[in-house]
Tab-separated table of C-alpha atoms and ligand atoms in Angstrom:
chain	number	residue	atom	x	y	z
A	1	UNK	CA	0.000	0.000	0.000
A	2	UNK	CA	1.210	3.510	-0.818
A	3	UNK	CA	-0.370	5.967	1.625
A	4	UNK	CA	-0.928	9.578	0.711
A	5	UNK	CA	1.488	10.736	3.385
A	6	UNK	CA	3.703	9.264	6.088
A	7	UNK	CA	5.961	11.155	8.481
A	8	UNK	CA	9.625	10.128	8.438
A	9	UNK	CA	10.585	9.239	12.013
A	10	UNK	CA	14.123	8.030	12.731
A	11	UNK	CA	15.923	7.005	15.938
A	12	UNK	CA	16.933	10.640	16.491
A	13	UNK	CA	13.351	11.822	17.065
A	14	UNK	CA	12.921	9.057	19.664
A	15	UNK	CA	16.163	9.931	21.450
A	16	UNK	CA	15.317	13.637	21.650
A	17	UNK	CA	11.728	13.017	22.693
A	18	UNK	CA	12.781	10.704	25.506
A	19	UNK	CA	15.459	13.162	26.596
A	20	UNK	CA	12.943	15.992	26.648
A	21	UNK	CA	10.578	13.873	28.705
A	22	UNK	CA	13.265	13.075	31.250
A	23	UNK	CA	15.427	16.195	31.287
A	24	UNK	CA	13.594	19.189	29.876
A	25	UNK	CA	10.384	21.034	30.557
A	26	UNK	CA	7.116	19.492	29.516
A	27	UNK	CA	5.632	22.913	28.849
A	28	UNK	CA	6.923	25.303	26.199
A	29	UNK	CA	10.103	27.313	25.669
A	30	UNK	CA	12.421	24.630	27.077
A	31	UNK	CA	15.773	23.381	25.842
A	32	UNK	CA	14.480	21.929	22.578
A	33	UNK	CA	12.408	24.981	21.675
A	34	UNK	CA	15.575	27.070	22.021
A	35	UNK	CA	17.466	24.535	19.944
A	36	UNK	CA	14.824	24.791	17.208
A	37	UNK	CA	15.190	28.599	17.166
A	38	UNK	CA	18.940	28.215	16.742
A	39	UNK	CA	18.429	25.706	13.926
A	40	UNK	CA	15.962	27.995	12.155
A	41	UNK	CA	18.336	30.922	12.582
A	42	UNK	CA	21.232	29.011	11.055
A	43	UNK	CA	19.215	27.369	8.296
A	44	UNK	CA	16.835	30.146	7.234
A	45	UNK	CA	18.360	33.231	8.838
A	46	UNK	CA	15.293	33.764	11.036
A	47	UNK	CA	15.974	36.155	13.891
A	48	UNK	CA	12.455	36.509	15.266
A	49	UNK	CA	10.462	33.315	15.118
A	50	UNK	CA	8.132	31.739	17.662
A	51	UNK	CA	6.914	28.162	17.722
A	52	UNK	CA	3.140	27.847	17.884
A	53	UNK	CA	0.706	25.025	18.530
A	54	UNK	CA	-0.095	24.843	14.786
A	55	UNK	CA	0.120	26.608	11.458
A	56	UNK	CA	-3.468	27.593	12.144
A	57	UNK	CA	-2.620	29.381	15.386
A	58	UNK	CA	0.388	31.072	13.732
A	59	UNK	CA	-2.127	32.594	11.295
A	60	UNK	CA	-4.420	33.512	14.189
A	61	UNK	CA	-1.523	35.243	15.924
A	62	UNK	CA	-0.770	37.244	12.772
A	63	UNK	CA	-4.424	38.307	12.660
A	64	UNK	CA	-4.183	39.492	16.279
A	65	UNK	CA	-0.891	41.290	15.671
A	66	UNK	CA	-2.285	43.393	12.832
A	67	UNK	CA	-5.323	44.300	14.956
A	68	UNK	CA	-7.965	43.341	12.442
A	69	UNK	CA	-11.336	44.807	13.289
A	70	UNK	CA	-14.879	43.644	12.491
A	71	UNK	CA	-15.756	44.760	8.982
A	72	UNK	CA	-12.151	44.872	7.735
A	73	UNK	CA	-11.598	43.132	4.430
A	74	UNK	CA	-8.861	40.629	3.685
A	75	UNK	CA	-7.900	39.533	0.179
A	76	UNK	CA	-7.218	35.805	0.138
A	77	UNK	CA	-7.203	32.956	-2.383
A	78	UNK	CA	-10.084	30.514	-2.191
A	79	UNK	CA	-7.875	27.571	-3.151
A	80	UNK	CA	-6.467	27.000	0.336
A	81	UNK	CA	-7.073	25.329	3.664
A	82	UNK	CA	-9.880	26.656	5.893
A	83	UNK	CA	-7.336	27.901	8.458
A	84	UNK	CA	-6.068	30.708	6.232
A	85	UNK	CA	-9.540	32.271	6.298
A	86	UNK	CA	-10.720	31.211	9.767
A	87	UNK	CA	-7.711	33.041	11.193
A	88	UNK	CA	-9.219	36.420	10.333
A	89	UNK	CA	-12.915	35.434	10.370
A	90	UNK	CA	-12.370	34.883	14.091
A	91	UNK	CA	-11.491	38.598	14.350
A	92	UNK	CA	-14.667	39.611	12.498
A	93	UNK	CA	-12.863	40.422	9.251
A	94	UNK	CA	-14.397	39.493	5.936
A	95	UNK	CA	-12.778	37.446	3.159
A	96	UNK	CA	-12.619	38.876	-0.342
A	97	UNK	CA	-11.703	35.841	-2.389
A	98	UNK	CA	-9.204	36.346	-5.170
A	99	UNK	CA	-8.919	33.937	-8.077
A	100	UNK	CA	-5.760	31.905	-8.708
A	101	UNK	CA	-3.179	31.579	-11.461
A	102	UNK	CA	-3.749	28.507	-13.625
A	103	UNK	CA	-0.059	27.522	-13.491
A	104	UNK	CA	0.795	27.535	-9.747
A	105	UNK	CA	-2.739	27.749	-8.285
A	106	UNK	CA	-1.435	30.629	-6.167
A	107	UNK	CA	-3.264	33.939	-5.782
A	108	UNK	CA	-3.357	35.751	-9.138
A	109	UNK	CA	-1.430	38.911	-8.312
A	110	UNK	CA	-2.871	40.650	-11.387
A	111	UNK	CA	-6.372	40.517	-9.898
A	112	UNK	CA	-5.552	41.916	-6.441
A	113	UNK	CA	-5.698	45.599	-7.369
A	114	UNK	CA	-9.286	45.266	-8.587
A	115	UNK	CA	-10.429	43.835	-5.232
A	116	UNK	CA	-9.065	46.596	-3.021
A	117	UNK	CA	-11.621	48.811	-1.281
A	118	UNK	CA	-11.337	51.463	1.445
A	119	UNK	CA	-11.943	48.645	3.977
A	120	UNK	CA	-9.119	46.385	2.753
A	121	UNK	CA	-6.522	45.843	5.467
A	122	UNK	CA	-4.451	42.855	4.433
A	123	UNK	CA	-3.544	40.270	1.831
A	124	UNK	CA	-3.144	36.681	3.040
A	125	UNK	CA	-1.303	34.765	0.342
A	126	UNK	CA	-0.653	31.031	0.293
A	127	UNK	CA	2.398	29.243	-1.118
A	128	UNK	CA	0.476	26.337	-2.572
A	129	UNK	CA	2.409	23.061	-2.960
A	130	UNK	CA	5.533	24.732	-1.587
A	131	UNK	CA	5.744	27.174	-4.515
A	132	UNK	CA	5.998	30.829	-3.539
A	133	UNK	CA	3.594	33.472	-4.765
A	134	UNK	CA	5.017	36.305	-6.870
A	135	UNK	CA	5.829	38.220	-3.709
A	136	UNK	CA	7.576	41.250	-5.250
A	137	UNK	CA	4.403	42.201	-7.078
A	138	UNK	CA	2.156	41.448	-4.082
A	139	UNK	CA	4.356	43.524	-1.758
A	140	UNK	CA	4.400	46.382	-4.242
A	141	UNK	CA	0.579	46.451	-4.354
A	142	UNK	CA	0.421	46.224	-0.555
A	143	UNK	CA	2.896	49.075	-0.104
A	144	UNK	CA	0.985	51.258	-2.518
A	145	UNK	CA	-2.248	50.780	-0.543
A	146	UNK	CA	-0.816	50.459	2.974
A	147	UNK	CA	-1.880	46.826	3.437
A	148	UNK	CA	-0.342	44.118	5.569
A	149	UNK	CA	0.862	40.948	3.852
A	150	UNK	CA	0.713	37.620	5.646
A	151	UNK	CA	2.473	34.739	3.951
A	152	UNK	CA	0.815	31.392	4.647
A	153	UNK	CA	4.000	29.387	4.164
A	154	UNK	CA	2.578	26.266	5.833
A	155	UNK	CA	3.604	24.191	2.825
A	156	UNK	CA	6.733	26.061	1.775
A	157	UNK	CA	9.221	25.589	4.626
A	158	UNK	CA	12.580	25.414	2.834
A	159	UNK	CA	11.332	26.830	-0.483
A	160	UNK	CA	12.732	30.029	-1.940
A	161	UNK	CA	11.532	32.959	-4.029
A	162	UNK	CA	14.267	34.660	-6.069
A	163	UNK	CA	16.725	33.094	-3.644
A	164	UNK	CA	14.964	34.346	-0.490
A	165	UNK	CA	13.388	31.950	1.987
A	166	UNK	CA	9.643	31.410	1.985
A	167	UNK	CA	8.162	32.829	5.167
A	168	UNK	CA	10.528	35.819	5.146
A	169	UNK	CA	8.913	37.647	2.251
A	170	UNK	CA	6.232	39.662	4.039
A	171	UNK	CA	5.588	41.178	7.497
A	172	UNK	CA	4.568	37.748	8.810
A	173	UNK	CA	5.300	34.223	7.671
A	174	UNK	CA	3.336	31.268	9.030
A	175	UNK	CA	4.808	27.764	8.963
A	176	UNK	CA	3.184	24.443	9.750
A	177	UNK	CA	4.935	21.432	11.256
A	178	UNK	CA	1.809	19.279	11.132
A	179	UNK	CA	2.454	15.633	10.424
A	180	UNK	CA	1.456	16.085	6.769
A	181	UNK	CA	4.026	18.821	6.143
A	182	UNK	CA	7.729	18.530	5.248
A	183	UNK	CA	9.176	18.845	8.764
A	184	UNK	CA	6.913	17.602	11.518
A	185	UNK	CA	6.268	17.810	15.247
A	186	UNK	CA	2.831	16.166	15.216
A	187	UNK	CA	0.803	19.328	15.589
A	188	UNK	CA	2.705	22.596	15.503
A	189	UNK	CA	3.835	25.611	13.567
A	190	UNK	CA	5.723	28.866	13.813
A	191	UNK	CA	5.207	32.531	13.192
A	192	UNK	CA	8.077	34.412	11.584
A	193	UNK	CA	8.158	38.071	12.571
A	194	UNK	CA	10.063	39.752	9.803
A	195	UNK	CA	9.884	43.101	11.552
A	196	UNK	CA	11.429	42.959	15.008
A	197	UNK	CA	8.933	45.474	16.396
A	198	UNK	CA	6.259	42.746	16.538
A	199	UNK	CA	8.261	40.353	18.707
A	200	UNK	CA	7.400	41.685	22.148
A	201	UNK	CA	3.659	41.759	21.570
A	202	UNK	CA	3.774	38.382	19.820
A	203	UNK	CA	5.420	36.828	22.884
A	204	UNK	CA	2.650	38.216	25.075
A	205	UNK	CA	-0.188	37.120	22.791
A	206	UNK	CA	1.312	33.624	22.608
A	207	UNK	CA	1.428	33.377	26.424
A	208	UNK	CA	-2.248	34.014	27.185
A	209	UNK	CA	-1.717	37.773	27.141
A	210	UNK	CA	0.899	37.700	29.896
A	211	UNK	CA	4.525	38.847	29.992
A	212	UNK	CA	5.675	35.407	31.145
A	213	UNK	CA	8.458	35.206	28.550
A	214	UNK	CA	9.900	38.549	29.635
A	215	UNK	CA	9.905	37.312	33.218
A	216	UNK	CA	11.707	34.132	32.144
A	217	UNK	CA	14.271	36.253	30.300
A	218	UNK	CA	14.813	38.219	33.512
A	219	UNK	CA	13.709	41.530	31.975
A	220	UNK	CA	11.114	42.082	34.658
A	221	UNK	CA	9.924	40.279	37.764
A	222	UNK	CA	6.278	41.316	37.569
A	223	UNK	CA	4.315	38.475	35.953
A	224	UNK	CA	0.995	39.902	34.853
A	225	UNK	CA	-1.715	40.331	32.222
A	226	UNK	CA	-0.919	42.822	29.445
A	227	UNK	CA	-2.983	42.085	26.347
A	228	UNK	CA	-5.437	39.683	24.771
A	229	UNK	CA	-3.936	36.357	23.821
A	230	UNK	CA	-4.335	32.636	23.975
A	231	UNK	CA	-2.440	29.416	24.573
A	232	UNK	CA	-0.326	29.332	21.428
A	233	UNK	CA	2.852	27.857	22.936
A	234	UNK	CA	3.642	24.200	22.146
A	235	UNK	CA	5.149	21.679	24.544
A	236	UNK	CA	8.911	21.217	24.526
A	237	UNK	CA	8.264	17.502	23.901
A	238	UNK	CA	6.993	18.382	20.436
A	239	UNK	CA	9.872	20.797	19.896
A	240	UNK	CA	12.218	17.858	20.596
A	241	UNK	CA	10.688	15.940	17.680
A	242	UNK	CA	10.983	19.002	15.434
A	243	UNK	CA	14.576	19.553	16.491
A	244	UNK	CA	15.447	16.061	15.253
A	245	UNK	CA	13.576	16.696	12.006
A	246	UNK	CA	15.464	19.956	11.424
A	247	UNK	CA	18.734	18.143	12.042
A	248	UNK	CA	17.670	15.832	9.215
A	249	UNK	CA	16.802	18.828	7.004
A	250	UNK	CA	18.941	17.887	3.990
A	251	UNK	CA	18.060	14.202	4.117
A	252	UNK	CA	14.301	14.891	4.196
A	253	UNK	CA	14.530	17.612	1.537
A	254	UNK	CA	16.607	15.474	-0.838
A	255	UNK	CA	14.383	12.446	-0.451
A	256	UNK	CA	11.232	14.457	-1.171
A	257	UNK	CA	12.826	16.158	-4.159
A	258	UNK	CA	13.965	12.773	-5.528
A	259	UNK	CA	10.369	11.497	-5.473
A	260	UNK	CA	9.068	14.776	-6.934
A	261	UNK	CA	11.614	14.677	-9.760
A	262	UNK	CA	10.822	11.041	-10.482
A	263	UNK	CA	7.123	11.876	-10.854
A	264	UNK	CA	7.943	14.843	-13.064
A	265	UNK	CA	10.127	12.802	-15.412
A	266	UNK	CA	7.930	9.702	-15.482
A	267	UNK	CA	4.766	11.713	-16.202
A	268	UNK	CA	6.240	13.396	-19.273
A	269	UNK	CA	4.879	10.883	-21.845
A	270	UNK	CA	1.373	11.122	-20.348
A	271	UNK	CA	1.493	14.907	-20.669
A	272	UNK	CA	2.734	14.596	-24.266
A	273	UNK	CA	-0.171	12.263	-24.984
A	274	UNK	CA	-2.570	14.934	-23.685
A	275	UNK	CA	-3.786	12.818	-20.754
A	276	UNK	CA	-2.822	15.230	-17.993
A	277	UNK	CA	-0.817	18.324	-17.135
A	278	UNK	CA	2.285	18.134	-14.954
A	279	UNK	CA	3.260	20.555	-12.165
A	280	UNK	CA	4.521	23.965	-13.327
A	281	UNK	CA	7.223	25.771	-11.344
A	282	UNK	CA	7.873	29.408	-12.330
A	283	UNK	CA	11.466	30.555	-12.811
A	284	UNK	CA	11.392	32.693	-9.669
A	285	UNK	CA	10.594	29.766	-7.358
A	286	UNK	CA	12.614	26.895	-5.952
A	287	UNK	CA	10.232	24.413	-4.317
A	288	UNK	CA	10.726	22.008	-1.411
A	289	UNK	CA	9.112	18.896	-2.888
A	290	UNK	CA	6.070	19.355	-0.681
A	291	UNK	CA	3.583	17.869	-3.112
A	292	UNK	CA	3.155	16.679	-6.661
A	293	UNK	CA	-0.019	17.701	-8.494
A	294	UNK	CA	-1.395	16.657	-11.799
A	295	UNK	CA	-4.256	18.334	-13.650
A	296	UNK	CA	-6.793	16.018	-15.264
A	297	UNK	CA	-9.270	16.846	-18.049
A	298	UNK	CA	-12.250	17.036	-15.693
A	299	UNK	CA	-13.743	15.992	-12.375
A	300	UNK	CA	-15.153	12.780	-13.851
A	301	UNK	CA	-11.731	11.515	-14.964
A	302	UNK	CA	-10.228	12.602	-11.652
A	303	UNK	CA	-12.815	10.777	-9.537
A	304	UNK	CA	-12.436	7.659	-11.629
A	305	UNK	CA	-8.649	7.787	-11.303
A	306	UNK	CA	-8.792	8.240	-7.511
A	307	UNK	CA	-11.132	5.259	-7.163
A	308	UNK	CA	-9.104	2.991	-9.451
A	309	UNK	CA	-5.857	3.908	-7.673
A	310	UNK	CA	-7.508	3.160	-4.331
A	311	UNK	CA	-8.373	-0.342	-5.553
A	312	UNK	CA	-4.626	-0.766	-6.192
A	313	UNK	CA	-3.833	0.482	-2.653
A	314	UNK	CA	-2.523	3.855	-3.824
A	315	UNK	CA	-3.940	6.854	-2.014
A	316	UNK	CA	-4.202	9.956	-4.200
A	317	UNK	CA	-5.972	12.934	-2.777
A	318	UNK	CA	-8.283	15.625	-4.094
A	319	UNK	CA	-6.642	18.749	-2.794
A	320	UNK	CA	-8.901	21.542	-1.817
A	321	UNK	CA	-12.584	22.090	-2.313
A	322	UNK	CA	-12.492	25.827	-3.098
A	323	UNK	CA	-13.520	27.754	-0.005
A	324	UNK	CA	-15.718	30.330	-1.745
A	325	UNK	CA	-18.070	27.608	-3.001
A	326	UNK	CA	-17.786	25.347	0.079
A	327	UNK	CA	-20.816	25.345	2.439
A	328	UNK	CA	-19.204	27.991	4.671
A	329	UNK	CA	-18.252	30.161	1.675
A	330	UNK	CA	-21.848	30.104	0.441
A	331	UNK	CA	-23.044	30.985	3.955
A	332	UNK	CA	-20.777	34.049	3.755
A	333	UNK	CA	-22.557	35.079	0.580
A	334	UNK	CA	-19.945	34.011	-1.984
A	335	UNK	CA	-21.004	32.626	-5.352
A	336	UNK	CA	-19.216	29.903	-7.326
A	337	UNK	CA	-18.719	32.294	-10.272
A	338	UNK	CA	-16.676	34.680	-8.066
A	339	UNK	CA	-13.498	32.703	-8.819
A	340	UNK	CA	-13.853	30.853	-12.135
A	341	UNK	CA	-10.236	29.638	-12.401
A	342	UNK	CA	-10.352	28.274	-8.844
A	343	UNK	CA	-13.668	26.619	-9.604
A	344	UNK	CA	-12.267	24.969	-12.708
A	345	UNK	CA	-8.987	23.706	-11.256
A	346	UNK	CA	-10.618	22.786	-7.955
A	347	UNK	CA	-12.324	20.040	-9.937
A	348	UNK	CA	-9.262	18.899	-11.865
A	349	UNK	CA	-6.202	18.920	-9.590
A	350	UNK	CA	-5.067	15.663	-8.039
A	351	UNK	CA	-2.352	15.306	-5.433
A	352	UNK	CA	-0.239	12.153	-5.756
A	353	UNK	CA	1.278	10.315	-2.763
A	354	UNK	CA	4.577	11.908	-1.738
A	355	UNK	CA	6.561	11.550	1.473
A	356	UNK	CA	10.231	11.438	2.377
A	357	UNK	CA	10.474	7.675	2.853
A	358	UNK	CA	8.630	6.901	-0.376
A	359	UNK	CA	10.980	5.330	-2.891
A	360	UNK	CA	11.406	6.835	-6.356
A	361	UNK	CA	10.573	3.342	-7.711
A	362	UNK	CA	7.204	3.593	-5.996
A	363	UNK	CA	6.550	6.898	-7.759
A	364	UNK	CA	7.376	5.214	-11.065
A	365	UNK	CA	4.939	2.457	-10.233
A	366	UNK	CA	2.203	4.966	-9.409
A	367	UNK	CA	2.785	6.639	-12.782
A	368	UNK	CA	2.541	3.276	-14.579
A	369	UNK	CA	-0.790	2.652	-12.856
A	370	UNK	CA	-2.043	6.122	-13.804
A	371	UNK	CA	-1.021	5.506	-17.407
A	372	UNK	CA	-2.837	2.147	-17.473
A	373	UNK	CA	-6.004	3.596	-15.893
A	374	UNK	CA	-6.160	6.685	-18.117
B	401	PLP	C1	-1.509	22.789	6.717
B	401	PLP	C2	-1.928	24.138	6.350
B	401	PLP	C3	-2.377	25.051	7.300
B	401	PLP	C4	-2.631	24.693	8.730
B	401	PLP	O1	-1.547	24.186	9.406
B	401	PLP	P1	-1.821	23.311	10.749
B	401	PLP	O2	-0.453	23.185	11.329
B	401	PLP	O3	-2.382	22.013	10.280
B	401	PLP	O4	-2.746	24.059	11.602
B	401	PLP	C5	-2.670	26.338	6.897
B	401	PLP	N1	-2.544	26.707	5.613
B	401	PLP	C6	-2.123	25.852	4.662
B	401	PLP	C7	-1.984	26.330	3.264
B	401	PLP	C8	-1.819	24.536	4.988
B	401	PLP	O5	-1.430	23.694	4.033
């Protein structure tokens, strides 16, 4: 059986987890959390980054940090996970769904300008499949209109845009270390604060609105309530797992890229034969092998392919049901025709199994099956 995803857990994760259990703190900000910060600093040059309980709560923290108010509008792609939108819906802000580019399925930067109103406060963009959005253009639009940009980099840890690391390309970057992502801690994430001025408030918001972290750092001895906040700080036990994963950064990255490249090569004849479209990576982006997508002629062919692959014990996955036409999107008053490109590709994209410990030979086998079925 080839599952859709499987986390790569080695002896190192077990050693660190056991050590954390015996010798570190069970709550957050212990030895392994600090080690993770050091690893992220060395690897990605991140100076101000905080681990969170999930990618979702990293996005929620960003929404708190920019002080979104009820009635504010946020421009966001519809082809994403519910968390990207829930993060600001929880603050009373309203989504203005932007259509996607047909090549990367990322927000179509050319359409953003036309969606800006006097109430627009922010753009939440999503690096789908580990491929960065065209951030220079998005930042330029945001600067012109005084908008915040939040980069949902849940899938793009380790990817780059014009040589710069995903997650560092806007005011805030949000990573996920959920078990389905490239580097895992079970449930977890991080918020990257690319402007140092946000760090102090972020630490308070993450600690239930208290200055606990400042007390721990010895900056003050008065432990008290300063702001709104929640419990966004993950256990050091989970940080221990992540620390092992980050130590295995190159191994995990290379293995994923090997599977990705095998798919890309093996699928070439099927693309030539007009059976499907392969993944498209723009010149400005270097991806992290997070996922491999194919585009099928229509929803009927896709559904048939998923079912036939399942009979052969291969788990392919229909990515996202576009949010604007999902039950919640319709409740918010969106209409399917609001985002025609999203609507079309939402019915045609299929995500193939891909995980670090998958063998390139298995990817070849999956492609043979797809060829036979199509
Ligand atoms: C996974 C994911 C999230 C949520 O991350 P969690 O850690 O699962 O909360 C948010 N946005 C995108 C695009 C994701 O892929």
